[in-house]
């Protein structure tokens, strides 16, 4: 069917890379290093979330007088989705109201929350000289970590749009998004690798150290805006 030139007038125009505002002055290698740093933040969040998934026996050794039930172990895990329902709205508000630096700020929030939560869970090793573990520290740590949950979901598309050209945004978004599924799986597997109370303590300390590394990486090495 023949179509007159005028028939195309008013049709939506398909944008190309040349139309997109992306960091043309930012080297590709640097963009992917920034993505790796964001993935590190998201992986920490997912692994910390699932620490206690297969660690109920070790947790009961850590809290010998507390009578840790299966319901409490489940609650430690469920703080993730419970807090996500609240936190996702704060992240969406931040992304829409903080301007060009919104992505950097939101990921920084997440890194701080993950580090705060992981540190609270490990801190009693240094400030409490007793065998019984303060359970409130564990729950508070899980809540803080859960509040960082949207970093791999709500922030991922905005991050990709800010740092990558149109042709690479799908891949960048997918890489960050994988934290939502792979990291909790790794957290479950890591819980199977340690043995007893001493092993659980080691995992908590390693997770706290990793979350500190990701926080320092994002806050000190990643610019607030890409070069354009």
PDB file of C-alpha atoms in Angstrom:
ATOM      1  CA  UNK A   1       0.000   0.000   0.000  1.00  0.00           C
ATOM      2  CA  UNK A   2       1.456   3.312  -1.036  1.00  0.00           C
ATOM      3  CA  UNK A   3       1.817   5.904   1.710  1.00  0.00           C
ATOM      4  CA  UNK A   4       2.059   9.579   1.047  1.00  0.00           C
ATOM      5  CA  UNK A   5       4.902  11.532   2.698  1.00  0.00           C
ATOM      6  CA  UNK A   6       2.373  13.553   4.632  1.00  0.00           C
ATOM      7  CA  UNK A   7       1.053  10.412   6.322  1.00  0.00           C
ATOM      8  CA  UNK A   8       4.229  10.186   8.390  1.00  0.00           C
ATOM      9  CA  UNK A   9       3.918  13.692   9.729  1.00  0.00           C
ATOM     10  CA  UNK A  10       3.127  13.695  13.420  1.00  0.00           C
ATOM     11  CA  UNK A  11       4.298  10.100  13.894  1.00  0.00           C
ATOM     12  CA  UNK A  12       6.473   9.504  16.965  1.00  0.00           C
ATOM     13  CA  UNK A  13      10.160   9.884  16.225  1.00  0.00           C
ATOM     14  CA  UNK A  14      12.509   7.081  17.220  1.00  0.00           C
ATOM     15  CA  UNK A  15      15.456   8.489  19.156  1.00  0.00           C
ATOM     16  CA  UNK A  16      19.011   7.392  18.496  1.00  0.00           C
ATOM     17  CA  UNK A  17      22.225   7.501  20.507  1.00  0.00           C
ATOM     18  CA  UNK A  18      22.961  10.895  18.985  1.00  0.00           C
ATOM     19  CA  UNK A  19      19.786  12.270  20.580  1.00  0.00           C
ATOM     20  CA  UNK A  20      20.514  10.917  24.054  1.00  0.00           C
ATOM     21  CA  UNK A  21      22.250  12.798  26.824  1.00  0.00           C
ATOM     22  CA  UNK A  22      24.847  10.320  28.026  1.00  0.00           C
ATOM     23  CA  UNK A  23      28.406  10.657  29.347  1.00  0.00           C
ATOM     24  CA  UNK A  24      30.280  10.931  26.053  1.00  0.00           C
ATOM     25  CA  UNK A  25      33.406  12.136  27.886  1.00  0.00           C
ATOM     26  CA  UNK A  26      33.353   9.261  30.385  1.00  0.00           C
ATOM     27  CA  UNK A  27      35.574   6.361  29.232  1.00  0.00           C
ATOM     28  CA  UNK A  28      33.676   3.119  28.708  1.00  0.00           C
ATOM     29  CA  UNK A  29      36.010   1.252  31.056  1.00  0.00           C
ATOM     30  CA  UNK A  30      35.291   3.713  33.833  1.00  0.00           C
ATOM     31  CA  UNK A  31      31.526   3.399  33.330  1.00  0.00           C
ATOM     32  CA  UNK A  32      31.706  -0.360  33.802  1.00  0.00           C
ATOM     33  CA  UNK A  33      33.891   0.030  36.890  1.00  0.00           C
ATOM     34  CA  UNK A  34      31.231   2.298  38.380  1.00  0.00           C
ATOM     35  CA  UNK A  35      28.632  -0.342  37.517  1.00  0.00           C
ATOM     36  CA  UNK A  36      30.767  -2.971  39.254  1.00  0.00           C
ATOM     37  CA  UNK A  37      30.875  -0.808  42.373  1.00  0.00           C
ATOM     38  CA  UNK A  38      27.087  -0.482  42.348  1.00  0.00           C
ATOM     39  CA  UNK A  39      26.765  -4.242  41.854  1.00  0.00           C
ATOM     40  CA  UNK A  40      29.032  -4.679  44.899  1.00  0.00           C
ATOM     41  CA  UNK A  41      26.655  -2.574  46.996  1.00  0.00           C
ATOM     42  CA  UNK A  42      23.664  -4.586  45.777  1.00  0.00           C
ATOM     43  CA  UNK A  43      25.388  -7.927  46.336  1.00  0.00           C
ATOM     44  CA  UNK A  44      26.217  -6.991  49.910  1.00  0.00           C
ATOM     45  CA  UNK A  45      22.602  -6.087  50.538  1.00  0.00           C
ATOM     46  CA  UNK A  46      21.310  -9.408  49.213  1.00  0.00           C
ATOM     47  CA  UNK A  47      23.890 -11.537  50.997  1.00  0.00           C
ATOM     48  CA  UNK A  48      23.382  -9.777  54.338  1.00  0.00           C
ATOM     49  CA  UNK A  49      19.622 -10.208  53.935  1.00  0.00           C
ATOM     50  CA  UNK A  50      19.872 -13.999  53.606  1.00  0.00           C
ATOM     51  CA  UNK A  51      22.604 -14.685  56.175  1.00  0.00           C
ATOM     52  CA  UNK A  52      20.307 -16.517  58.587  1.00  0.00           C
ATOM     53  CA  UNK A  53      18.357 -18.482  55.971  1.00  0.00           C
ATOM     54  CA  UNK A  54      20.216 -21.742  56.607  1.00  0.00           C
ATOM     55  CA  UNK A  55      21.881 -20.758  59.874  1.00  0.00           C
ATOM     56  CA  UNK A  56      19.176 -21.522  62.432  1.00  0.00           C
ATOM     57  CA  UNK A  57      21.286 -24.098  64.353  1.00  0.00           C
ATOM     58  CA  UNK A  58      24.279 -21.743  64.533  1.00  0.00           C
ATOM     59  CA  UNK A  59      22.006 -18.870  65.568  1.00  0.00           C
ATOM     60  CA  UNK A  60      20.623 -20.959  68.403  1.00  0.00           C
ATOM     61  CA  UNK A  61      24.195 -21.631  69.538  1.00  0.00           C
ATOM     62  CA  UNK A  62      24.865 -17.902  69.417  1.00  0.00           C
ATOM     63  CA  UNK A  63      21.754 -17.216  71.526  1.00  0.00           C
ATOM     64  CA  UNK A  64      21.694 -20.239  73.848  1.00  0.00           C
ATOM     65  CA  UNK A  65      19.393 -18.661  76.448  1.00  0.00           C
ATOM     66  CA  UNK A  66      17.060 -16.831  74.098  1.00  0.00           C
ATOM     67  CA  UNK A  67      15.014 -19.748  72.827  1.00  0.00           C
ATOM     68  CA  UNK A  68      15.257 -18.754  69.170  1.00  0.00           C
ATOM     69  CA  UNK A  69      12.221 -20.138  67.356  1.00  0.00           C
ATOM     70  CA  UNK A  70      11.692 -20.841  63.691  1.00  0.00           C
ATOM     71  CA  UNK A  71       9.312 -17.870  63.641  1.00  0.00           C
ATOM     72  CA  UNK A  72      12.084 -15.533  64.788  1.00  0.00           C
ATOM     73  CA  UNK A  73      14.496 -16.873  62.184  1.00  0.00           C
ATOM     74  CA  UNK A  74      11.807 -16.280  59.562  1.00  0.00           C
ATOM     75  CA  UNK A  75      11.292 -12.745  60.858  1.00  0.00           C
ATOM     76  CA  UNK A  76      15.004 -11.992  60.472  1.00  0.00           C
ATOM     77  CA  UNK A  77      14.610 -12.885  56.795  1.00  0.00           C
ATOM     78  CA  UNK A  78      11.233 -11.210  56.346  1.00  0.00           C
ATOM     79  CA  UNK A  79      12.505  -7.821  57.485  1.00  0.00           C
ATOM     80  CA  UNK A  80      13.797  -7.545  53.917  1.00  0.00           C
ATOM     81  CA  UNK A  81      10.447  -7.497  52.074  1.00  0.00           C
ATOM     82  CA  UNK A  82       8.688  -5.746  54.981  1.00  0.00           C
ATOM     83  CA  UNK A  83      11.047  -2.771  54.908  1.00  0.00           C
ATOM     84  CA  UNK A  84      11.188  -2.809  51.099  1.00  0.00           C
ATOM     85  CA  UNK A  85       7.509  -1.827  50.969  1.00  0.00           C
ATOM     86  CA  UNK A  86       8.358   1.337  52.890  1.00  0.00           C
ATOM     87  CA  UNK A  87      11.796   2.113  51.482  1.00  0.00           C
ATOM     88  CA  UNK A  88      10.916   1.892  47.790  1.00  0.00           C
ATOM     89  CA  UNK A  89       8.751   5.019  48.048  1.00  0.00           C
ATOM     90  CA  UNK A  90      11.595   6.967  49.650  1.00  0.00           C
ATOM     91  CA  UNK A  91      13.938   5.944  46.839  1.00  0.00           C
ATOM     92  CA  UNK A  92      11.427   6.888  44.154  1.00  0.00           C
ATOM     93  CA  UNK A  93      10.925  10.250  45.839  1.00  0.00           C
ATOM     94  CA  UNK A  94      14.672  10.766  46.020  1.00  0.00           C
ATOM     95  CA  UNK A  95      15.179   9.875  42.367  1.00  0.00           C
ATOM     96  CA  UNK A  96      12.504  12.351  41.314  1.00  0.00           C
ATOM     97  CA  UNK A  97      13.450  15.250  43.593  1.00  0.00           C
ATOM     98  CA  UNK A  98      17.228  15.229  44.110  1.00  0.00           C
ATOM     99  CA  UNK A  99      18.157  16.340  40.624  1.00  0.00           C
ATOM    100  CA  UNK A 100      21.141  15.127  38.579  1.00  0.00           C
ATOM    101  CA  UNK A 101      22.943  13.694  41.617  1.00  0.00           C
ATOM    102  CA  UNK A 102      19.976  11.570  42.682  1.00  0.00           C
ATOM    103  CA  UNK A 103      21.512   8.259  41.568  1.00  0.00           C
ATOM    104  CA  UNK A 104      24.764   8.811  43.442  1.00  0.00           C
ATOM    105  CA  UNK A 105      22.880   9.915  46.560  1.00  0.00           C
ATOM    106  CA  UNK A 106      20.450   6.968  46.536  1.00  0.00           C
ATOM    107  CA  UNK A 107      23.220   4.403  46.099  1.00  0.00           C
ATOM    108  CA  UNK A 108      25.183   6.130  48.870  1.00  0.00           C
ATOM    109  CA  UNK A 109      22.124   5.838  51.148  1.00  0.00           C
ATOM    110  CA  UNK A 110      22.000   2.143  50.380  1.00  0.00           C
ATOM    111  CA  UNK A 111      25.712   1.602  51.027  1.00  0.00           C
ATOM    112  CA  UNK A 112      25.444   3.405  54.376  1.00  0.00           C
ATOM    113  CA  UNK A 113      22.382   1.370  55.399  1.00  0.00           C
ATOM    114  CA  UNK A 114      23.971  -1.951  54.439  1.00  0.00           C
ATOM    115  CA  UNK A 115      27.166  -1.070  56.288  1.00  0.00           C
ATOM    116  CA  UNK A 116      25.200   0.114  59.318  1.00  0.00           C
ATOM    117  CA  UNK A 117      23.119  -3.051  59.406  1.00  0.00           C
ATOM    118  CA  UNK A 118      26.048  -5.418  58.906  1.00  0.00           C
ATOM    119  CA  UNK A 119      28.101  -3.579  61.526  1.00  0.00           C
ATOM    120  CA  UNK A 120      25.308  -3.684  64.095  1.00  0.00           C
ATOM    121  CA  UNK A 121      25.126  -7.440  63.717  1.00  0.00           C
ATOM    122  CA  UNK A 122      28.887  -7.816  64.190  1.00  0.00           C
ATOM    123  CA  UNK A 123      29.469  -5.029  66.737  1.00  0.00           C
ATOM    124  CA  UNK A 124      28.688  -7.091  69.872  1.00  0.00           C
ATOM    125  CA  UNK A 125      31.906  -9.026  69.193  1.00  0.00           C
ATOM    126  CA  UNK A 126      33.724  -5.868  70.204  1.00  0.00           C
ATOM    127  CA  UNK A 127      31.427  -4.219  72.782  1.00  0.00           C
ATOM    128  CA  UNK A 128      29.661  -7.112  74.535  1.00  0.00           C
ATOM    129  CA  UNK A 129      31.771  -9.551  76.521  1.00  0.00           C
ATOM    130  CA  UNK A 130      29.381 -12.428  76.857  1.00  0.00           C
ATOM    131  CA  UNK A 131      28.290 -15.525  75.010  1.00  0.00           C
ATOM    132  CA  UNK A 132      24.634 -14.634  74.591  1.00  0.00           C
ATOM    133  CA  UNK A 133      24.042 -12.403  71.562  1.00  0.00           C
ATOM    134  CA  UNK A 134      21.815  -9.302  71.945  1.00  0.00           C
ATOM    135  CA  UNK A 135      18.992 -10.241  69.592  1.00  0.00           C
ATOM    136  CA  UNK A 136      17.871  -6.617  69.205  1.00  0.00           C
ATOM    137  CA  UNK A 137      21.156  -5.897  67.426  1.00  0.00           C
ATOM    138  CA  UNK A 138      20.416  -8.651  64.917  1.00  0.00           C
ATOM    139  CA  UNK A 139      16.884  -7.431  64.193  1.00  0.00           C
ATOM    140  CA  UNK A 140      17.954  -3.785  63.914  1.00  0.00           C
ATOM    141  CA  UNK A 141      20.756  -4.757  61.561  1.00  0.00           C
ATOM    142  CA  UNK A 142      18.367  -6.717  59.352  1.00  0.00           C
ATOM    143  CA  UNK A 143      15.920  -3.779  59.293  1.00  0.00           C
ATOM    144  CA  UNK A 144      18.620  -1.293  58.240  1.00  0.00           C
ATOM    145  CA  UNK A 145      19.847  -3.657  55.541  1.00  0.00           C
ATOM    146  CA  UNK A 146      16.279  -4.213  54.336  1.00  0.00           C
ATOM    147  CA  UNK A 147      15.791  -0.466  53.890  1.00  0.00           C
ATOM    148  CA  UNK A 148      18.581  -0.588  51.294  1.00  0.00           C
ATOM    149  CA  UNK A 149      16.725  -3.193  49.215  1.00  0.00           C
ATOM    150  CA  UNK A 150      15.550  -0.915  46.362  1.00  0.00           C
ATOM    151  CA  UNK A 151      19.127  -0.120  45.301  1.00  0.00           C
ATOM    152  CA  UNK A 152      19.182  -2.994  42.791  1.00  0.00           C
ATOM    153  CA  UNK A 153      15.648  -2.476  41.493  1.00  0.00           C
ATOM    154  CA  UNK A 154      14.301   1.064  41.736  1.00  0.00           C
ATOM    155  CA  UNK A 155      17.665   2.756  41.158  1.00  0.00           C
ATOM    156  CA  UNK A 156      19.003   0.482  38.403  1.00  0.00           C
ATOM    157  CA  UNK A 157      17.199   2.067  35.394  1.00  0.00           C
ATOM    158  CA  UNK A 158      18.063   5.599  36.523  1.00  0.00           C
ATOM    159  CA  UNK A 159      21.685   4.579  37.022  1.00  0.00           C
ATOM    160  CA  UNK A 160      21.890   3.071  33.534  1.00  0.00           C
ATOM    161  CA  UNK A 161      20.306   6.165  31.971  1.00  0.00           C
ATOM    162  CA  UNK A 162      22.754   8.469  33.767  1.00  0.00           C
ATOM    163  CA  UNK A 163      25.956   6.568  33.000  1.00  0.00           C
ATOM    164  CA  UNK A 164      25.463   4.638  29.738  1.00  0.00           C
ATOM    165  CA  UNK A 165      24.486   5.311  26.125  1.00  0.00           C
ATOM    166  CA  UNK A 166      21.155   3.983  24.938  1.00  0.00           C
ATOM    167  CA  UNK A 167      22.660   0.875  23.359  1.00  0.00           C
ATOM    168  CA  UNK A 168      24.191  -0.282  26.654  1.00  0.00           C
ATOM    169  CA  UNK A 169      21.472   0.635  29.127  1.00  0.00           C
ATOM    170  CA  UNK A 170      19.629  -2.674  28.947  1.00  0.00           C
ATOM    171  CA  UNK A 171      22.800  -4.605  29.745  1.00  0.00           C
ATOM    172  CA  UNK A 172      23.773  -2.221  32.548  1.00  0.00           C
ATOM    173  CA  UNK A 173      20.288  -2.407  34.092  1.00  0.00           C
ATOM    174  CA  UNK A 174      20.284  -6.204  33.854  1.00  0.00           C
ATOM    175  CA  UNK A 175      23.681  -6.515  35.524  1.00  0.00           C
ATOM    176  CA  UNK A 176      22.561  -4.434  38.487  1.00  0.00           C
ATOM    177  CA  UNK A 177      19.191  -6.176  38.606  1.00  0.00           C
ATOM    178  CA  UNK A 178      20.791  -9.616  38.915  1.00  0.00           C
ATOM    179  CA  UNK A 179      21.749  -8.677  42.479  1.00  0.00           C
ATOM    180  CA  UNK A 180      18.076  -9.135  43.388  1.00  0.00           C
ATOM    181  CA  UNK A 181      18.254 -12.859  42.660  1.00  0.00           C
ATOM    182  CA  UNK A 182      21.881 -13.986  42.663  1.00  0.00           C
ATOM    183  CA  UNK A 183      22.979 -12.289  45.890  1.00  0.00           C
ATOM    184  CA  UNK A 184      20.270 -13.834  48.119  1.00  0.00           C
ATOM    185  CA  UNK A 185      21.135 -17.221  46.613  1.00  0.00           C
ATOM    186  CA  UNK A 186      24.788 -16.712  47.488  1.00  0.00           C
ATOM    187  CA  UNK A 187      23.740 -15.632  50.970  1.00  0.00           C
ATOM    188  CA  UNK A 188      21.872 -18.899  51.388  1.00  0.00           C
ATOM    189  CA  UNK A 189      24.850 -20.925  50.128  1.00  0.00           C
ATOM    190  CA  UNK A 190      27.310 -19.055  52.347  1.00  0.00           C
ATOM    191  CA  UNK A 191      25.186 -19.937  55.371  1.00  0.00           C
ATOM    192  CA  UNK A 192      25.718 -23.616  54.557  1.00  0.00           C
ATOM    193  CA  UNK A 193      29.502 -23.284  54.473  1.00  0.00           C
ATOM    194  CA  UNK A 194      30.178 -22.302  58.079  1.00  0.00           C
ATOM    195  CA  UNK A 195      29.958 -24.648  61.017  1.00  0.00           C
ATOM    196  CA  UNK A 196      28.417 -23.584  64.295  1.00  0.00           C
ATOM    197  CA  UNK A 197      28.710 -20.388  66.289  1.00  0.00           C
ATOM    198  CA  UNK A 198      32.319 -19.592  65.356  1.00  0.00           C
ATOM    199  CA  UNK A 199      31.515 -19.916  61.668  1.00  0.00           C
ATOM    200  CA  UNK A 200      28.511 -17.603  61.939  1.00  0.00           C
ATOM    201  CA  UNK A 201      30.627 -15.009  63.703  1.00  0.00           C
ATOM    202  CA  UNK A 202      33.156 -15.176  60.895  1.00  0.00           C
ATOM    203  CA  UNK A 203      30.484 -14.672  58.237  1.00  0.00           C
ATOM    204  CA  UNK A 204      29.056 -11.651  60.075  1.00  0.00           C
ATOM    205  CA  UNK A 205      32.506 -10.060  60.272  1.00  0.00           C
ATOM    206  CA  UNK A 206      33.297 -10.743  56.603  1.00  0.00           C
ATOM    207  CA  UNK A 207      29.965  -9.263  55.508  1.00  0.00           C
ATOM    208  CA  UNK A 208      30.563  -6.152  57.616  1.00  0.00           C
ATOM    209  CA  UNK A 209      34.043  -5.736  56.093  1.00  0.00           C
ATOM    210  CA  UNK A 210      32.695  -6.177  52.555  1.00  0.00           C
ATOM    211  CA  UNK A 211      29.956  -3.602  53.142  1.00  0.00           C
ATOM    212  CA  UNK A 212      32.570  -1.137  54.406  1.00  0.00           C
ATOM    213  CA  UNK A 213      34.646  -1.709  51.283  1.00  0.00           C
ATOM    214  CA  UNK A 214      31.660  -1.039  49.012  1.00  0.00           C
ATOM    215  CA  UNK A 215      30.760   2.114  50.959  1.00  0.00           C
ATOM    216  CA  UNK A 216      34.287   3.484  50.669  1.00  0.00           C
ATOM    217  CA  UNK A 217      34.424   2.577  46.978  1.00  0.00           C
ATOM    218  CA  UNK A 218      31.173   4.358  46.141  1.00  0.00           C
ATOM    219  CA  UNK A 219      31.721   7.416  48.351  1.00  0.00           C
ATOM    220  CA  UNK A 220      35.386   8.042  47.524  1.00  0.00           C
ATOM    221  CA  UNK A 221      35.970   6.654  44.026  1.00  0.00           C
ATOM    222  CA  UNK A 222      32.673   7.271  42.181  1.00  0.00           C
ATOM    223  CA  UNK A 223      31.976  10.852  41.059  1.00  0.00           C
ATOM    224  CA  UNK A 224      28.581  12.324  41.790  1.00  0.00           C
ATOM    225  CA  UNK A 225      28.066  12.940  38.069  1.00  0.00           C
ATOM    226  CA  UNK A 226      29.673  11.392  34.983  1.00  0.00           C
ATOM    227  CA  UNK A 227      31.731  13.577  32.710  1.00  0.00           C
ATOM    228  CA  UNK A 228      29.788  14.819  29.690  1.00  0.00           C
TER     229      UNK A 228
END
